Each structure stands twice: as C-alpha cells, then as structure tokens.
mmCIF file of C-alpha atoms in Angstrom:
data_model
loop_
_atom_site.group_PDB
_atom_site.id
_atom_site.type_symbol
_atom_site.label_atom_id
_atom_site.label_comp_id
_atom_site.label_asym_id
_atom_site.label_seq_id
_atom_site.Cartn_x
_atom_site.Cartn_y
_atom_site.Cartn_z
ATOM 1 C CA UNK A 267 52.606 -70.497 -73.471
ATOM 2 C CA UNK A 268 54.566 -67.799 -75.603
ATOM 3 C CA UNK A 269 51.070 -66.450 -76.694
ATOM 4 C CA UNK A 270 50.613 -65.538 -72.690
ATOM 5 C CA UNK A 271 54.069 -64.484 -71.904
ATOM 6 C CA UNK A 272 53.731 -61.889 -74.931
ATOM 7 C CA UNK A 273 50.009 -60.873 -73.914
ATOM 8 C CA UNK A 274 51.794 -59.962 -70.582
ATOM 9 C CA UNK A 275 54.248 -58.092 -72.007
ATOM 10 C CA UNK A 276 52.241 -55.816 -74.141
ATOM 11 C CA UNK A 277 49.935 -55.210 -71.512
ATOM 12 C CA UNK A 278 53.200 -53.755 -69.548
ATOM 13 C CA UNK A 279 54.356 -52.193 -72.323
ATOM 14 C CA UNK A 280 50.906 -50.232 -72.602
ATOM 15 C CA UNK A 281 50.969 -49.680 -69.197
ATOM 16 C CA UNK A 282 54.221 -47.964 -69.145
ATOM 17 C CA UNK A 283 53.001 -45.857 -71.677
ATOM 18 C CA UNK A 284 50.362 -44.716 -70.032
ATOM 19 C CA UNK A 285 52.572 -44.216 -66.766
ATOM 20 C CA UNK A 286 54.213 -42.018 -68.545
ATOM 21 C CA UNK A 287 51.908 -39.918 -70.344
ATOM 22 C CA UNK A 288 50.357 -38.975 -66.599
ATOM 23 C CA UNK A 289 51.930 -36.045 -65.089
ATOM 24 C CA UNK A 290 53.342 -35.517 -61.721
ATOM 25 C CA UNK A 291 51.173 -33.369 -59.559
ATOM 26 C CA UNK A 292 52.229 -29.841 -59.373
ATOM 27 C CA UNK A 293 53.776 -28.545 -55.821
ATOM 28 C CA UNK A 294 52.658 -25.266 -55.233
ATOM 29 C CA UNK A 295 54.708 -22.877 -54.683
ATOM 30 C CA UNK A 296 55.773 -21.089 -51.593
ATOM 31 C CA UNK A 297 53.456 -17.895 -52.118
ATOM 32 C CA UNK A 298 50.187 -20.626 -53.075
ATOM 33 C CA UNK A 299 51.723 -22.059 -49.307
ATOM 34 C CA UNK A 300 51.599 -18.684 -47.586
ATOM 35 C CA UNK A 301 47.948 -17.231 -49.086
ATOM 36 C CA UNK A 302 45.987 -20.587 -48.076
ATOM 37 C CA UNK A 303 47.757 -20.440 -44.681
ATOM 38 C CA UNK A 304 46.486 -16.789 -44.282
ATOM 39 C CA UNK A 305 43.135 -17.576 -46.039
ATOM 40 C CA UNK A 306 43.246 -20.515 -42.715
ATOM 41 C CA UNK A 307 44.237 -17.985 -40.315
ATOM 42 C CA UNK A 308 41.638 -15.670 -41.934
ATOM 43 C CA UNK A 309 38.773 -18.458 -41.028
ATOM 44 C CA UNK A 310 40.068 -19.528 -37.906
ATOM 45 C CA UNK A 311 39.838 -15.944 -36.518
ATOM 46 C CA UNK A 312 35.827 -16.267 -38.325
ATOM 47 C CA UNK A 313 35.072 -19.055 -36.429
ATOM 48 C CA UNK A 314 36.055 -17.827 -32.877
ATOM 49 C CA UNK A 315 34.242 -14.449 -33.179
ATOM 50 C CA UNK A 316 31.486 -16.803 -34.572
ATOM 51 C CA UNK A 317 31.877 -18.832 -31.654
ATOM 52 C CA UNK A 318 32.062 -15.333 -29.079
ATOM 53 C CA UNK A 319 29.214 -14.671 -30.607
ATOM 54 C CA UNK A 320 27.093 -17.469 -29.818
ATOM 55 C CA UNK A 321 28.335 -17.733 -26.544
ATOM 56 C CA UNK A 322 27.070 -14.209 -25.594
ATOM 57 C CA UNK A 323 23.696 -14.842 -27.464
ATOM 58 C CA UNK A 324 23.422 -18.037 -25.187
ATOM 59 C CA UNK A 325 24.224 -16.114 -21.931
ATOM 60 C CA UNK A 326 22.031 -13.185 -23.021
ATOM 61 C CA UNK A 327 18.672 -15.530 -23.960
ATOM 62 C CA UNK A 328 19.488 -17.450 -20.100
ATOM 63 C CA UNK A 329 19.211 -14.216 -18.446
ATOM 64 C CA UNK A 330 16.504 -13.412 -20.433
ATOM 65 C CA UNK A 331 14.707 -16.708 -19.704
ATOM 66 C CA UNK A 332 15.920 -15.572 -15.827
ATOM 67 C CA UNK A 333 14.217 -12.527 -16.081
ATOM 68 C CA UNK A 334 10.483 -13.867 -17.568
ATOM 69 C CA UNK A 335 10.974 -16.699 -15.131
ATOM 70 C CA UNK A 336 11.155 -13.812 -12.011
ATOM 71 C CA UNK A 337 8.682 -11.485 -14.060
ATOM 72 C CA UNK A 338 6.131 -14.606 -14.378
ATOM 73 C CA UNK A 339 6.593 -14.988 -10.457
ATOM 74 C CA UNK A 340 5.996 -11.353 -9.700
ATOM 75 C CA UNK A 341 2.464 -11.662 -11.824
ATOM 76 C CA UNK A 342 1.547 -14.844 -10.108
ATOM 77 C CA UNK A 343 2.357 -13.077 -6.683
ATOM 78 C CA UNK A 344 0.877 -10.035 -7.804
ATOM 79 C CA UNK A 345 -2.831 -12.116 -9.329
ATOM 80 C CA UNK A 346 -2.723 -13.544 -5.819
ATOM 81 C CA UNK A 347 -2.576 -10.550 -3.908
ATOM 82 C CA UNK A 348 -5.962 -9.139 -6.403
ATOM 83 C CA UNK A 349 -7.523 -12.209 -5.787
ATOM 84 C CA UNK A 350 -7.187 -11.942 -2.268
ATOM 85 C CA UNK A 351 -8.046 -8.208 -2.439
ATOM 86 C CA UNK A 352 -10.865 -8.868 -4.358
ATOM 87 C CA UNK A 353 -12.372 -11.377 -2.505
ATOM 88 C CA UNK A 354 -12.227 -9.305 1.055
ATOM 89 C CA UNK A 355 -13.731 -6.658 -1.270
ATOM 90 C CA UNK A 356 -16.518 -8.939 -2.456
ATOM 91 C CA UNK A 357 -17.212 -9.904 1.541
ATOM 92 C CA UNK A 358 -17.017 -6.360 2.802
ATOM 93 C CA UNK A 359 -19.769 -5.752 -0.050
ATOM 94 C CA UNK A 360 -21.461 -8.361 1.229
ATOM 95 C CA UNK A 361 -21.813 -7.513 4.382
ATOM 96 C CA UNK A 362 -22.569 -3.946 3.671
ATOM 97 C CA UNK A 363 -25.537 -5.727 1.742
ATOM 98 C CA UNK A 364 -26.547 -7.502 4.398
ATOM 99 C CA UNK A 365 -26.061 -4.507 7.006
ATOM 100 C CA UNK A 366 -28.248 -2.246 4.132
ATOM 101 C CA UNK A 367 -30.748 -5.002 4.023
ATOM 102 C CA UNK A 368 -31.129 -5.878 7.865
ATOM 103 C CA UNK A 369 -31.597 -1.555 8.464
ATOM 104 C CA UNK A 370 -33.856 -1.666 5.673
ATOM 105 C CA UNK A 371 -36.736 -4.783 6.639
ATOM 106 C CA UNK A 372 -36.097 -2.949 10.507
ATOM 107 C CA UNK A 373 -37.720 0.274 8.542
ATOM 108 C CA UNK A 374 -40.368 -1.548 7.098
ATOM 109 C CA UNK A 375 -41.104 -3.200 10.332
ATOM 110 C CA UNK A 376 -40.923 0.153 12.437
ATOM 111 C CA UNK A 377 -43.240 1.642 9.489
ATOM 112 C CA UNK A 378 -45.279 -1.340 10.104
ATOM 113 C CA UNK A 379 -46.061 -1.345 13.282
ATOM 114 C CA UNK A 380 -46.415 2.884 12.977
ATOM 115 C CA UNK A 381 -48.754 1.926 10.380
ATOM 116 C CA UNK A 382 -50.519 -0.172 12.776
ATOM 117 C CA UNK A 383 -49.916 -3.726 11.145
ATOM 118 C CA UNK A 384 -48.023 -5.872 13.463
ATOM 119 C CA UNK A 385 -44.575 -7.554 12.410
ATOM 120 C CA UNK A 386 -43.930 -9.259 15.575
ATOM 121 C CA UNK A 387 -40.473 -8.619 16.930
ATOM 122 C CA UNK A 388 -38.619 -5.643 15.137
ATOM 123 C CA UNK A 389 -35.514 -7.969 13.958
ATOM 124 C CA UNK A 390 -34.760 -7.394 10.997
ATOM 125 C CA UNK A 391 -35.635 -10.373 9.778
ATOM 126 C CA UNK A 392 -38.018 -10.322 6.599
ATOM 127 C CA UNK A 393 -40.223 -13.625 8.272
ATOM 128 C CA UNK A 394 -43.452 -14.525 8.006
ATOM 129 C CA UNK A 395 -45.147 -12.102 10.246
ATOM 130 C CA UNK A 396 -43.525 -9.276 8.582
ATOM 131 C CA UNK A 397 -44.610 -10.361 5.214
ATOM 132 C CA UNK A 398 -47.914 -11.175 6.888
ATOM 133 C CA UNK A 399 -47.711 -7.413 7.762
ATOM 134 C CA UNK A 400 -46.850 -5.960 4.793
ATOM 135 C CA UNK A 401 -49.695 -8.114 2.736
ATOM 136 C CA UNK A 402 -52.222 -6.327 4.711
ATOM 137 C CA UNK A 403 -50.824 -3.008 4.498
ATOM 138 C CA UNK A 404 -50.589 -3.688 1.012
ATOM 139 C CA UNK A 405 -54.228 -4.634 0.767
ATOM 140 C CA UNK A 406 -55.470 -1.567 2.845
ATOM 141 C CA UNK A 407 -53.782 1.243 0.452
ATOM 142 C CA UNK A 408 -55.038 -0.708 -2.464
ATOM 143 C CA UNK A 409 -51.631 -2.079 -3.895
ATOM 144 C CA UNK A 410 -50.935 -5.882 -5.312
ATOM 145 C CA UNK A 411 -50.881 -7.897 -1.776
ATOM 146 C CA UNK A 412 -48.005 -10.073 -2.419
ATOM 147 C CA UNK A 413 -45.908 -8.894 0.612
ATOM 148 C CA UNK A 414 -42.611 -8.179 -1.181
ATOM 149 C CA UNK A 415 -41.155 -4.618 -0.759
ATOM 150 C CA UNK A 416 -41.969 -2.485 -4.443
ATOM 151 C CA UNK A 417 -41.526 1.064 -4.857
ATOM 152 C CA UNK A 418 -45.264 2.233 -3.963
ATOM 153 C CA UNK A 419 -45.205 0.269 -1.176
ATOM 154 C CA UNK A 420 -42.048 1.698 0.368
ATOM 155 C CA UNK A 421 -43.244 5.411 -0.387
ATOM 156 C CA UNK A 422 -46.324 5.021 1.562
ATOM 157 C CA UNK A 423 -44.510 2.707 4.247
ATOM 158 C CA UNK A 424 -41.675 6.247 4.542
ATOM 159 C CA UNK A 425 -44.722 8.212 5.212
ATOM 160 C CA UNK A 426 -44.984 6.036 8.895
ATOM 161 C CA UNK A 427 -41.364 6.182 9.416
ATOM 162 C CA UNK A 428 -41.465 10.332 9.121
ATOM 163 C CA UNK A 429 -44.257 10.838 11.418
ATOM 164 C CA UNK A 430 -43.354 8.339 14.194
ATOM 165 C CA UNK A 431 -39.323 8.762 14.406
#
C-alpha cells in the first residue's frame, strides 16, 4: 500500500516541478494593446469601405438590369413595328403586282382582239379563252404555241396595241 502512496507522491512532485518550469504567459504592455486596437480600427474602416463599394456595385448592377430590361422592351416593340411595316409593304407589293398583272393581261387581251384573235371578255384574267387565243396568235406568227406570254410573243402583241389605240 505504501508503494501506491509513494508512486502518487512521486507523480505529484513531478507535476509540481513541471508546472514550475512552465512560464506564465507574458502580459502585453499598453503600447502593444494600443497598436492592436489601431489595427482593428483600420480593418473595421476597410470593411465599411468595402461594404459601401459592394452596395454601390449592387445598385449599379440593378440599374443596368433595369436599363437592359427597358432596352429589350424597346427592341421588341420596334421589332413588332418593323414586322408590321414589312407585312404592309409586302401587301402593297402584292397589290401592285396584282394590278400590274391585271393591266398586263388586259393589254394582252386587247392586243389579241386587235390582231383578230378572240380572247373573250377583256377582264384582266388569263382564262382558257385568252390562253387559246394566245396559242392561235403564236401559231399564226411562227412562235411556239404554248399559250404563255414570253418576250417574243409580247413584242409582237405590242404592235397591235400601238396601232389600234
């Protein structure tokens, strides 16, 4: 039993010896504390500055997003207007071609009638009677009789427009 106490006593003595060897932490002096406080103040000021920059950048980003949204709306509106105008122009071209076609067919019918080939009613429509009269005119003038208005046929027909106005 004494051996157990002796062991415990030896361990306690050893621990006291070690504890005495360990030095207590050095207490910082006031100048070191002041330097650290100053450094903390500078760091806090930098954090505030960076936060301000982040807020400004966030606001600028939001403003740019809004401007982009407005520009996209304007572009889409202009795109719709362009599509509408393009459609209107195409419709006018169709009408102009339709009028041109109508007038050309009327001239062809008039020229055929003046040349002695009956196209039927002069109505601006390239119907079966007009095609048949055109074929007969082409055959009579030594042209391929296909009933279509080619350059040669039109050149010959124009002579009958000028003479019988």
